[in-house]
CSV table of C-alpha atoms and ligand atoms in Angstrom, one decimal:
chain,number,residue,atom,x,y,z
T,245,MET,CA,58.9,130.4,287.4
T,246,ALA,CA,58.6,127.4,289.7
T,247,THR,CA,55.3,125.6,289.2
T,248,ARG,CA,53.1,125.3,292.2
T,249,SER,CA,50.9,122.3,293.0
T,250,TRP,CA,47.2,122.8,292.7
T,251,ALA,CA,44.9,123.4,295.7
T,252,GLU,CA,41.1,123.6,295.7
T,253,PRO,CA,40.0,127.1,294.5
T,254,TYR,CA,37.3,127.2,297.3
T,255,LYS,CA,37.0,126.9,301.0
T,256,ILE,CA,34.5,124.8,302.9
T,257,LYS,CA,31.4,126.5,304.4
T,258,ALA,CA,29.1,123.5,305.4
T,259,VAL,CA,30.0,119.9,306.0
T,260,GLU,CA,28.1,116.7,305.9
T,261,LEU,CA,29.1,114.2,308.6
T,262,ILE,CA,29.9,110.6,307.5
T,263,LYS,CA,30.5,107.6,309.7
T,264,LEU,CA,32.8,104.6,309.7
T,265,THR,CA,31.2,101.1,309.8
T,266,THR,CA,32.7,98.0,311.3
T,267,PRO,CA,33.8,95.0,309.1
T,268,GLU,CA,30.8,93.0,310.5
T,269,GLN,CA,28.3,95.7,309.5
T,270,ARG,CA,29.8,95.9,306.0
T,271,LYS,CA,29.7,92.2,305.6
T,272,GLU,CA,26.0,92.2,306.4
T,273,ALA,CA,25.3,95.3,304.2
T,274,ILE,CA,27.0,93.9,301.1
T,275,ARG,CA,25.3,90.5,301.5
T,276,GLU,CA,22.0,92.3,301.8
T,277,ALA,CA,22.8,94.3,298.7
T,278,GLY,CA,23.4,91.2,296.7
T,279,TYR,CA,27.1,92.1,296.2
T,280,ASN,CA,26.0,95.1,294.1
T,281,THR,CA,27.2,98.4,295.3
T,282,PHE,CA,24.2,100.2,293.7
T,283,LEU,CA,22.0,98.4,296.2
T,284,LEU,CA,23.9,99.6,299.3
T,285,ARG,CA,22.3,102.2,301.5
T,286,SER,CA,24.3,105.4,301.4
T,287,GLU,CA,24.4,105.5,305.2
T,288,ASP,CA,26.5,102.4,305.2
T,289,VAL,CA,29.1,104.0,302.9
T,290,TYR,CA,32.2,105.8,304.2
T,291,ILE,CA,33.7,107.3,301.0
T,292,ASP,CA,31.3,107.3,298.1
T,293,LEU,CA,33.0,106.9,294.8
T,294,LEU,CA,30.1,105.2,293.1
T,295,THR,CA,29.6,108.0,290.6
T,296,ASP,CA,30.3,111.7,289.9
T,297,SER,CA,26.7,112.1,288.9
T,298,GLY,CA,24.4,114.5,290.9
T,299,VAL,CA,26.8,114.2,293.8
T,300,GLY,CA,28.9,117.3,293.4
T,301,ALA,CA,28.9,120.1,296.0
T,302,MET,CA,27.1,123.3,294.8
T,303,SER,CA,28.7,126.6,295.5
T,304,ASP,CA,27.2,129.3,297.8
T,305,ARG,CA,26.2,131.2,294.6
T,306,GLN,CA,24.3,128.2,293.3
T,307,TRP,CA,22.5,127.8,296.6
T,308,ALA,CA,21.7,131.5,296.6
T,309,GLY,CA,20.4,131.1,293.0
T,310,MET,CA,18.1,128.4,294.2
T,311,MET,CA,16.2,131.0,296.2
T,312,THR,CA,15.5,132.9,293.1
T,313,GLY,CA,13.6,130.0,291.5
T,314,ASP,CA,10.6,131.2,289.5
T,315,GLU,CA,8.3,128.2,289.7
T,316,ALA,CA,5.8,129.3,287.1
T,317,TYR,CA,4.5,126.4,285.1
T,318,ALA,CA,5.3,128.2,281.8
T,319,GLY,CA,8.0,130.6,280.8
T,320,SER,CA,10.0,130.6,284.0
T,321,ARG,CA,12.7,133.4,284.2
T,322,ASN,CA,15.2,130.7,285.1
T,323,PHE,CA,14.6,128.8,281.9
T,324,TYR,CA,15.5,131.9,279.8
T,325,ARG,CA,18.6,132.5,282.0
T,326,MET,CA,19.6,128.9,281.5
T,327,GLN,CA,19.1,129.0,277.8
T,328,GLU,CA,21.1,132.2,277.4
T,329,THR,CA,23.9,130.7,279.5
T,330,ILE,CA,24.0,127.6,277.3
T,331,GLU,CA,24.2,129.7,274.2
T,332,THR,CA,26.9,131.9,275.6
T,333,TYR,CA,29.1,129.1,276.9
T,334,TYR,CA,28.1,126.1,274.7
T,335,SER,CA,27.0,127.9,271.5
T,336,TYR,CA,23.7,126.0,271.1
T,337,LYS,CA,20.8,128.3,270.4
T,338,TYR,CA,17.8,126.2,271.5
T,339,THR,CA,17.6,124.3,274.7
T,340,VAL,CA,15.0,121.7,275.8
T,341,PRO,CA,15.4,121.0,279.5
T,342,THR,CA,15.0,117.3,280.6
T,343,HIS,CA,15.0,115.7,284.0
T,344,GLN,CA,18.5,114.3,283.4
T,345,GLY,CA,20.7,113.1,280.6
T,346,ARG,CA,18.8,110.0,279.6
T,347,GLY,CA,15.7,112.1,279.2
T,348,ALA,CA,17.5,114.0,276.4
T,349,GLU,CA,18.8,110.7,274.9
T,350,HIS,CA,15.2,109.4,274.8
T,351,ILE,CA,13.8,112.4,273.0
T,352,LEU,CA,16.8,112.5,270.6
T,353,SER,CA,16.6,108.8,269.7
T,354,LYS,CA,12.9,109.0,269.1
T,355,MET,CA,13.3,112.1,266.9
T,356,LEU,CA,16.1,110.8,264.6
T,357,ILE,CA,16.3,107.0,264.6
T,358,SER,CA,14.2,104.8,262.4
T,359,ASP,CA,13.9,101.0,262.5
T,360,GLY,CA,17.0,99.5,261.0
T,361,ASP,CA,19.3,102.5,261.4
T,362,TYR,CA,22.8,102.4,262.7
T,363,VAL,CA,24.3,104.9,265.2
T,364,PRO,CA,28.1,105.0,265.4
T,365,GLY,CA,29.7,106.3,268.6
T,366,ASN,CA,33.1,106.6,270.3
T,367,MET,CA,32.3,103.6,272.6
T,368,TYR,CA,28.9,102.9,274.1
T,369,PHE,CA,27.3,104.4,277.2
T,370,THR,CA,24.7,102.2,278.9
T,371,THR,CA,21.7,104.5,278.8
T,372,THR,CA,22.6,106.1,275.4
T,373,ARG,CA,22.9,102.7,273.6
T,374,LEU,CA,19.7,101.4,275.2
T,375,HIS,CA,17.7,104.4,274.0
T,376,GLN,CA,19.2,104.0,270.5
T,377,GLU,CA,18.1,100.3,270.5
T,378,LEU,CA,14.7,101.0,271.9
T,379,ALA,CA,14.2,103.4,269.0
T,380,GLY,CA,15.0,100.6,266.5
T,381,GLY,CA,18.7,101.4,266.0
T,382,THR,CA,21.9,99.5,266.3
T,383,PHE,CA,24.9,101.0,268.0
T,384,VAL,CA,28.3,100.6,266.3
T,385,ASP,CA,31.6,101.3,268.1
T,386,VAL,CA,33.9,103.4,266.0
T,387,ILE,CA,36.4,104.5,268.7
T,388,VAL,CA,40.2,103.9,268.1
T,389,ASP,CA,41.5,100.5,269.1
T,390,GLU,CA,43.7,102.0,271.8
T,391,ALA,CA,40.5,102.9,273.8
T,392,HIS,CA,40.0,99.2,274.4
T,393,ASP,CA,43.5,98.7,275.7
T,394,PRO,CA,43.9,99.7,279.3
T,395,VAL,CA,47.7,100.2,279.1
T,396,SER,CA,47.9,102.2,275.9
T,397,ASP,CA,49.3,105.7,276.5
T,398,HIS,CA,47.5,107.2,273.6
T,399,PRO,CA,46.7,110.9,274.7
T,400,PHE,CA,43.3,110.9,273.0
T,401,LYS,CA,41.7,107.5,273.5
T,402,GLY,CA,38.3,109.0,272.8
T,403,ASN,CA,39.1,109.7,269.1
T,404,VAL,CA,37.0,108.3,266.3
T,405,ASP,CA,38.6,105.8,263.9
T,406,PHE,CA,37.7,106.9,260.4
T,407,ALA,CA,38.5,103.5,258.9
T,408,LYS,CA,35.7,102.1,261.1
T,409,LEU,CA,33.3,104.8,260.2
T,410,ASN,CA,34.0,104.5,256.5
T,411,ALA,CA,33.6,100.7,256.7
T,412,LEU,CA,30.2,101.2,258.3
T,413,VAL,CA,29.1,103.6,255.5
T,414,GLU,CA,30.2,101.1,252.9
T,415,LYS,CA,28.2,98.3,254.6
T,416,VAL,CA,24.9,100.1,255.4
T,417,GLY,CA,25.0,103.3,253.4
T,418,ALA,CA,25.0,106.8,254.9
T,419,ASP,CA,21.2,107.0,254.5
T,420,HIS,CA,20.9,104.5,257.4
T,421,ILE,CA,23.1,106.6,259.7
T,422,PRO,CA,21.0,109.5,261.0
T,423,TYR,CA,23.8,110.7,263.2
T,424,ILE,CA,27.1,109.9,264.9
T,425,CYS,CA,27.2,110.4,268.7
T,426,VAL,CA,30.5,111.5,270.1
T,427,ALA,CA,31.1,111.8,273.8
T,428,THR,CA,33.6,114.2,275.2
T,429,CYS,CA,35.8,112.5,277.9
T,430,VAL,CA,34.5,109.0,277.1
T,431,ASN,CA,33.2,107.5,280.3
T,432,MET,CA,33.4,103.8,279.5
T,433,ALA,CA,36.9,104.1,278.0
T,434,GLY,CA,38.1,105.4,281.4
T,435,GLY,CA,37.3,109.1,281.1
T,436,GLN,CA,39.4,109.5,278.0
T,437,PRO,CA,39.3,112.6,275.8
T,438,ILE,CA,38.8,113.2,272.1
T,439,SER,CA,41.1,115.8,270.4
T,440,LEU,CA,39.9,118.9,268.6
T,441,ALA,CA,41.8,117.8,265.5
T,442,ASN,CA,39.8,114.6,265.4
T,443,LEU,CA,36.5,116.5,266.0
T,444,HIS,CA,37.3,119.0,263.2
T,445,GLU,CA,38.0,116.0,260.9
T,446,LEU,CA,34.7,114.5,262.0
T,447,ARG,CA,32.9,117.7,261.2
T,448,SER,CA,34.1,117.5,257.6
T,449,TRP,CA,33.2,113.8,257.4
T,450,CYS,CA,29.7,114.5,258.6
T,451,ASP,CA,29.2,117.4,256.1
T,452,GLN,CA,30.5,115.1,253.3
T,453,HIS,CA,28.1,112.3,254.2
T,454,LYS,CA,25.2,114.4,255.4
T,455,VAL,CA,25.2,112.8,258.8
T,456,LEU,CA,24.4,114.9,261.9
T,457,LEU,CA,27.0,115.3,264.6
T,458,VAL,CA,25.6,114.7,268.1
T,459,HIS,CA,27.7,115.6,271.2
T,460,ASP,CA,27.2,113.8,274.5
T,461,MET,CA,28.7,116.8,276.4
T,462,THR,CA,28.3,115.4,279.9
T,463,ARG,CA,32.0,115.9,280.7
T,464,VAL,CA,33.0,118.5,278.1
T,465,ALA,CA,35.0,120.7,280.5
T,466,GLU,CA,37.2,117.8,281.6
T,467,ASN,CA,37.8,117.0,277.9
T,468,ALA,CA,38.7,120.6,277.3
T,469,TYR,CA,41.3,120.4,280.1
T,470,PHE,CA,43.1,117.5,278.4
T,471,ILE,CA,43.0,119.4,275.0
T,472,GLN,CA,44.7,122.3,276.7
T,473,GLN,CA,47.3,120.1,278.3
T,474,ARG,CA,48.0,117.8,275.3
T,475,GLU,CA,47.1,119.5,272.0
T,476,GLU,CA,49.9,122.0,271.2
T,477,GLN,CA,47.8,124.6,269.4
T,478,TYR,CA,45.4,124.9,272.3
T,479,LYS,CA,47.8,125.3,275.2
T,480,GLU,CA,47.3,129.1,275.4
T,481,LYS,CA,43.5,128.9,275.1
T,482,SER,CA,41.2,129.0,278.2
T,483,ILE,CA,38.9,126.1,279.1
T,484,ARG,CA,36.0,128.3,278.3
T,485,GLU,CA,37.3,129.0,274.8
T,486,ILE,CA,38.0,125.3,274.1
T,487,VAL,CA,34.6,124.2,275.4
T,488,PHE,CA,32.9,126.7,273.1
T,489,GLU,CA,34.9,125.5,270.1
T,490,ILE,CA,34.1,121.9,270.8
T,491,CYS,CA,30.4,122.7,271.0
T,492,SER,CA,30.3,125.0,268.1
T,493,ILE,CA,31.4,122.3,265.6
T,494,THR,CA,28.6,119.9,266.6
T,495,ASP,CA,24.9,120.1,265.7
T,496,ILE,CA,23.1,118.8,268.7
T,497,ALA,CA,24.0,118.1,272.3
T,498,THR,CA,22.7,115.8,275.0
T,499,MET,CA,23.8,116.8,278.5
T,500,SER,CA,23.6,115.2,281.9
T,501,SER,CA,24.1,118.4,284.0
T,502,LYS,CA,24.7,116.2,287.1
T,503,LYS,CA,28.3,115.9,286.2
T,504,ASP,CA,30.4,118.8,284.7
T,505,ALA,CA,27.7,121.5,285.6
T,506,MET,CA,27.6,120.5,289.3
T,507,VAL,CA,23.9,120.3,290.0
T,508,ASN,CA,22.2,117.4,291.8
T,509,ILE,CA,19.6,116.9,289.0
T,510,GLY,CA,18.9,118.1,285.5
T,511,GLY,CA,19.9,117.8,281.9
T,512,PHE,CA,19.0,119.1,278.4
T,513,LEU,CA,18.9,118.6,274.7
T,514,ALA,CA,20.3,121.6,272.8
T,515,MET,CA,20.6,122.4,269.1
T,516,ASN,CA,20.8,125.1,266.5
T,517,ASP,CA,18.2,123.9,263.9
T,518,PRO,CA,14.8,125.5,264.5
T,519,ALA,CA,13.0,122.6,262.8
T,520,LEU,CA,14.6,120.0,265.0
T,521,TYR,CA,13.8,122.2,268.0
T,522,GLU,CA,10.2,122.2,267.1
T,523,GLN,CA,10.2,118.4,266.9
T,524,ALA,CA,12.0,118.2,270.3
T,525,CYS,CA,9.4,120.5,271.8
T,526,ALA,CA,6.6,118.2,270.6
T,527,LEU,CA,8.2,115.2,272.3
T,528,VAL,CA,9.3,116.8,275.6
T,529,VAL,CA,5.7,117.7,276.6
T,530,VAL,CA,4.8,114.0,276.3
T,531,TYR,CA,7.7,112.5,278.3
T,532,GLU,CA,9.3,115.2,280.5
T,533,GLY,CA,7.2,118.4,280.9
T,534,LEU,CA,6.5,121.7,279.1
T,535,HIS,CA,9.4,122.9,276.9
T,536,THR,CA,10.3,125.6,279.4
T,537,TYR,CA,10.9,123.2,282.3
T,538,GLY,CA,11.1,119.7,281.0
T,539,GLY,CA,11.1,118.0,284.4
T,540,MET,CA,13.3,120.6,286.2
T,541,ALA,CA,12.2,123.0,288.9
T,542,GLY,CA,12.9,126.7,288.2
T,543,ARG,CA,15.4,126.8,291.1
T,544,ASP,CA,17.3,123.8,289.6
T,545,MET,CA,17.6,125.6,286.2
T,546,GLU,CA,19.0,128.6,288.0
T,547,ALA,CA,21.6,126.5,289.8
T,548,LEU,CA,22.5,124.8,286.5
T,549,ALA,CA,23.1,128.2,284.8
T,550,ILE,CA,25.4,129.2,287.6
T,551,GLY,CA,27.1,125.8,287.6
T,552,ILE,CA,27.9,126.1,283.9
T,553,THR,CA,29.8,129.3,284.5
T,554,GLU,CA,31.8,127.7,287.3
T,555,SER,CA,32.6,124.5,285.4
T,556,VAL,CA,34.7,126.2,282.7
T,557,ASP,CA,36.9,128.1,285.2
T,558,ASP,CA,40.6,127.1,284.6
T,559,ASP,CA,41.4,126.9,288.3
T,560,HIS,CA,38.4,124.7,289.0
T,561,ILE,CA,39.1,122.2,286.3
T,562,ARG,CA,42.8,122.0,287.1
T,563,ALA,CA,42.0,121.2,290.7
T,564,ARG,CA,39.2,118.8,289.7
T,565,VAL,CA,41.3,116.7,287.3
T,566,GLY,CA,44.3,117.2,289.6
T,567,GLN,CA,42.5,115.4,292.4
T,568,VAL,CA,41.7,112.5,290.2
T,569,GLU,CA,45.4,112.3,289.1
T,570,TYR,CA,46.5,112.5,292.7
T,571,LEU,CA,44.6,109.3,293.5
T,572,GLY,CA,45.7,107.6,290.3
T,573,GLU,CA,49.3,108.4,290.8
T,574,GLN,CA,49.3,106.9,294.3
T,575,LEU,CA,47.9,103.7,293.0
T,576,GLN,CA,50.4,103.6,290.1
T,577,ARG,CA,53.3,104.1,292.6
T,578,ALA,CA,52.0,101.0,294.5
T,579,GLY,CA,51.9,99.0,291.3
T,580,ILE,CA,48.1,98.7,291.1
T,581,PRO,CA,47.0,98.1,287.5
T,582,ILE,CA,44.9,101.1,286.4
T,583,VAL,CA,43.7,102.5,283.0
T,584,THR,CA,46.2,104.9,281.7
T,585,PRO,CA,46.4,107.8,281.0
T,586,ILE,CA,44.5,108.6,284.2
T,587,GLY,CA,41.0,109.8,283.2
T,588,GLY,CA,39.2,113.1,283.9
T,589,HIS,CA,36.5,112.0,286.4
T,590,ALA,CA,37.7,108.7,287.8
T,591,VAL,CA,40.5,106.2,288.3
T,592,PHE,CA,39.6,102.8,286.7
T,593,LEU,CA,41.1,99.7,288.3
T,594,ASP,CA,41.9,96.9,285.8
T,595,ALA,CA,40.1,93.9,287.4
T,596,ARG,CA,41.4,91.5,284.7
T,597,ARG,CA,45.0,92.1,285.8
T,598,LEU,CA,44.1,92.4,289.5
T,599,LEU,CA,42.1,89.2,289.6
T,600,PRO,CA,43.4,87.0,286.8
T,601,HIS,CA,42.0,83.9,288.6
T,602,ILE,CA,38.4,85.0,288.0
T,603,PRO,CA,37.1,84.4,284.5
T,604,GLN,CA,35.0,87.2,282.9
T,605,ASP,CA,31.7,85.3,283.2
T,606,ARG,CA,32.3,85.3,287.0
T,607,PHE,CA,32.3,89.1,287.0
T,608,PRO,CA,35.8,90.0,288.3
T,609,ALA,CA,35.1,93.7,288.4
T,610,GLN,CA,31.8,93.3,290.3
T,611,ALA,CA,33.6,91.0,292.8
T,612,LEU,CA,36.4,93.6,293.2
T,613,ALA,CA,34.0,96.4,293.9
T,614,ALA,CA,32.3,94.3,296.6
T,615,ALA,CA,35.7,93.4,298.1
T,616,LEU,CA,36.7,97.1,298.3
T,617,TYR,CA,33.5,98.0,300.1
T,618,LEU,CA,34.1,95.2,302.6
T,619,GLU,CA,37.7,96.3,303.2
T,620,SER,CA,37.0,99.9,304.0
T,621,GLY,CA,33.5,101.2,303.2
T,622,VAL,CA,34.7,102.8,300.0
T,623,ARG,CA,32.0,102.4,297.4
T,624,SER,CA,32.9,102.0,293.7
T,625,MET,CA,31.2,100.8,290.6
T,626,GLU,CA,31.6,97.9,288.1
T,627,ARG,CA,32.3,98.9,284.5
T,628,GLY,CA,32.8,95.6,282.8
T,629,VAL,CA,30.7,92.6,281.6
T,630,VAL,CA,27.8,93.3,283.9
T,631,SER,CA,27.4,96.9,282.7
T,632,ALA,CA,27.9,95.8,279.1
T,633,GLY,CA,24.7,93.7,279.2
T,634,ARG,CA,23.6,91.3,276.5
T,635,ASP,CA,23.5,91.5,272.7
T,636,LYS,CA,20.0,92.6,271.7
T,637,THR,CA,19.7,89.9,268.9
T,638,THR,CA,21.7,86.9,270.2
T,639,GLY,CA,21.0,87.4,273.9
T,640,GLU,CA,24.7,86.6,274.7
T,641,ASN,CA,26.7,88.6,277.1
T,642,HIS,CA,28.7,91.4,275.5
T,643,MET,CA,32.3,90.6,276.6
T,644,PRO,CA,34.1,93.9,276.7
T,645,GLU,CA,37.9,94.1,276.6
T,646,LEU,CA,37.7,96.5,279.6
T,647,GLU,CA,36.8,94.8,282.9
T,648,LEU,CA,37.0,97.8,285.2
T,649,VAL,CA,36.1,99.1,288.6
T,650,ARG,CA,35.5,102.8,288.6
T,651,LEU,CA,36.6,105.0,291.5
T,652,THR,CA,34.6,108.1,290.6
T,653,ILE,CA,35.5,111.4,292.2
T,654,PRO,CA,32.5,113.7,293.0
T,655,ARG,CA,33.3,117.4,292.2
T,656,ARG,CA,34.3,119.6,295.2
T,657,VAL,CA,33.3,117.0,297.8
T,658,TYR,CA,36.3,115.0,299.1
T,659,THR,CA,39.7,116.0,300.3
T,660,GLN,CA,43.2,114.7,299.6
T,661,ALA,CA,43.0,112.7,302.9
T,662,HIS,CA,39.9,110.9,301.5
T,663,MET,CA,42.0,110.0,298.4
T,664,ASP,CA,44.8,108.7,300.7
T,665,VAL,CA,42.4,106.4,302.6
T,666,THR,CA,41.0,105.2,299.3
T,667,ALA,CA,44.4,104.4,297.9
T,668,GLU,CA,45.4,102.6,301.1
T,669,SER,CA,42.2,100.4,300.9
T,670,VAL,CA,42.7,99.5,297.3
T,671,ILE,CA,46.3,98.5,298.0
T,672,GLN,CA,45.1,96.4,301.0
T,673,VAL,CA,42.5,94.6,298.8
T,674,ALA,CA,45.2,94.0,296.1
T,675,GLU,CA,47.4,92.3,298.7
T,676,ARG,CA,44.8,89.6,299.3
T,677,ALA,CA,43.5,89.5,295.7
T,678,GLU,CA,43.7,85.7,295.4
T,679,GLU,CA,41.2,85.3,298.3
T,680,ILE,CA,38.5,87.2,296.3
T,681,GLN,CA,35.9,84.8,294.7
T,682,GLY,CA,33.9,85.2,291.6
T,683,LEU,CA,30.1,85.9,291.6
T,684,ARG,CA,27.0,84.5,289.8
T,685,PHE,CA,23.6,86.1,289.3
T,686,THR,CA,20.8,85.4,291.6
T,687,TYR,CA,18.6,88.0,289.8
T,688,GLU,CA,19.3,89.5,286.4
T,689,PRO,CA,17.1,92.4,285.2
T,690,GLU,CA,16.4,92.5,281.5
T,691,VAL,CA,17.8,96.0,280.8
T,692,LEU,CA,20.5,98.1,282.4
T,693,ARG,CA,21.1,95.1,284.6
T,694,PHE,CA,24.0,96.6,286.5
T,695,PHE,CA,21.7,98.9,288.5
T,696,GLN,CA,19.6,96.2,290.2
T,697,ALA,CA,21.2,92.8,289.6
T,698,ARG,CA,21.9,90.6,292.6
T,699,PHE,CA,24.7,88.1,293.0
T,700,GLU,CA,26.2,85.5,295.3
T,701,PRO,CA,29.8,84.3,295.7
T,702,VAL,CA,30.6,81.1,293.7
P,808,F0G,N1,26.1,110.1,279.0
P,808,F0G,C1,27.2,109.8,279.8
P,808,F0G,C2,28.5,109.9,279.2
P,808,F0G,C3,27.0,109.5,281.1
P,808,F0G,O1,28.1,109.3,281.9
P,808,F0G,C4,25.7,109.5,281.7
P,808,F0G,C5,25.5,109.2,283.1
P,808,F0G,C6,24.6,109.7,280.8
P,808,F0G,C7,24.9,110.0,279.5
P,808,F0G,C8,23.2,109.7,281.3
P,808,F0G,O2,22.9,110.8,282.1
P,808,F0G,O3,22.5,109.8,284.4
P,808,F0G,O4,21.8,112.1,283.8
P,808,F0G,O5,20.6,110.2,282.8
P,808,F0G,N2,26.4,108.6,283.8
P,808,F0G,C9,26.3,108.3,285.2
P,808,F0G,C10,27.6,107.7,285.7
P,808,F0G,C11,25.1,107.6,285.6
P,808,F0G,O6,27.6,107.3,286.8
P,808,F0G,O7,28.5,107.5,284.9
P,808,F0G,P1,21.9,110.7,283.4
């Protein structure tokens, strides 16, 4: 049978108008934003590829579900529906809602990390690592080396390297490792998946060392898609089955529902152990809200429950990742250096190779994101030295191997024509790459500096 190309498994019912700006307007806007795309006004953006977080388009069913919101302070019907959906699709028995992913990370870190502990993970994520550090822990990267190499074609760059994990146990002892945190479809590595073979091996390792296995499941459905495509024994399994298997071999999950589950706000901490659940309930009332809403409105919990069911649909995920690959392949054909394999939620431009004349301490990826905005009004995000921040003990900049600009595709929002315009603008910026100057800080916040930092051209 001939294979057909994918098309979106939906049609458009409502549209939001966007407008083009002039080069003069963009010049002024980016200068006012201190050359940081986080500080631009959304009105001044044409195609917004800053993030895939909270920017997806909800379905008509999700919008209809919003009307059934039960806004009771305690015991909202929508909470129970959400908890049941999480158990059905993700296997976890107990759910504590939070306002978004970092709310869950905060509670989890406070529950499990003591001063002097170490928390291994398959590459850091900005908010995840910060909450571990604020709780007294030290993050240790145990991802395979290939993840730090933008041109490696390893099919599972999100995998854990057991030699690194064993070396950590030897150095600090398993007693000082409360849990390992593994992300599915590792964001900072370029949206790269972990294999189920690696996860099963990790499960045994955790049992052997009595270390809990925590799952950052923010992009689990996208990871499941890559498993279906690349791991032989799963090619006949549905996305729903693979997602369930991934979740069921882990102990606890943190979720930013703003990504895979296609809601504008929300998150949760989920687990199977009733004693841990009790601890989480005691903390959520302090920082988020009562354990049956945790910072979410009833209507948002309903939309989330529906979003989960839509996110594991095979046609949905094929079109979703297909669109990301469509953009990535256009850039590859034009010889633009990007992270390969193409990730699940974004295409990552390699600023090191695009702007070899800018040293890393002059923030090449930050400068590239600003230049792309200037060119066409496409908004992207730095994922390099600015995002990596400073070492908590030495105060020196972390100097990551990956100095990237992320073109992040919101779910169900843009068309192929938007991807074409994006590719054209990147190609035009690349043609005049040598004109792009480095940047220096004019304001550097102490934590999570990438959000609010300001710069000027050097
Ligand atoms: N974990 C991962 C892997 C993430 O990508 C994010 C957010 C979080 C946790 C935190 O969740 O934002 O709901 O508090 N990532 C967004 C992004 C911000 O643009 O990549 P949150």
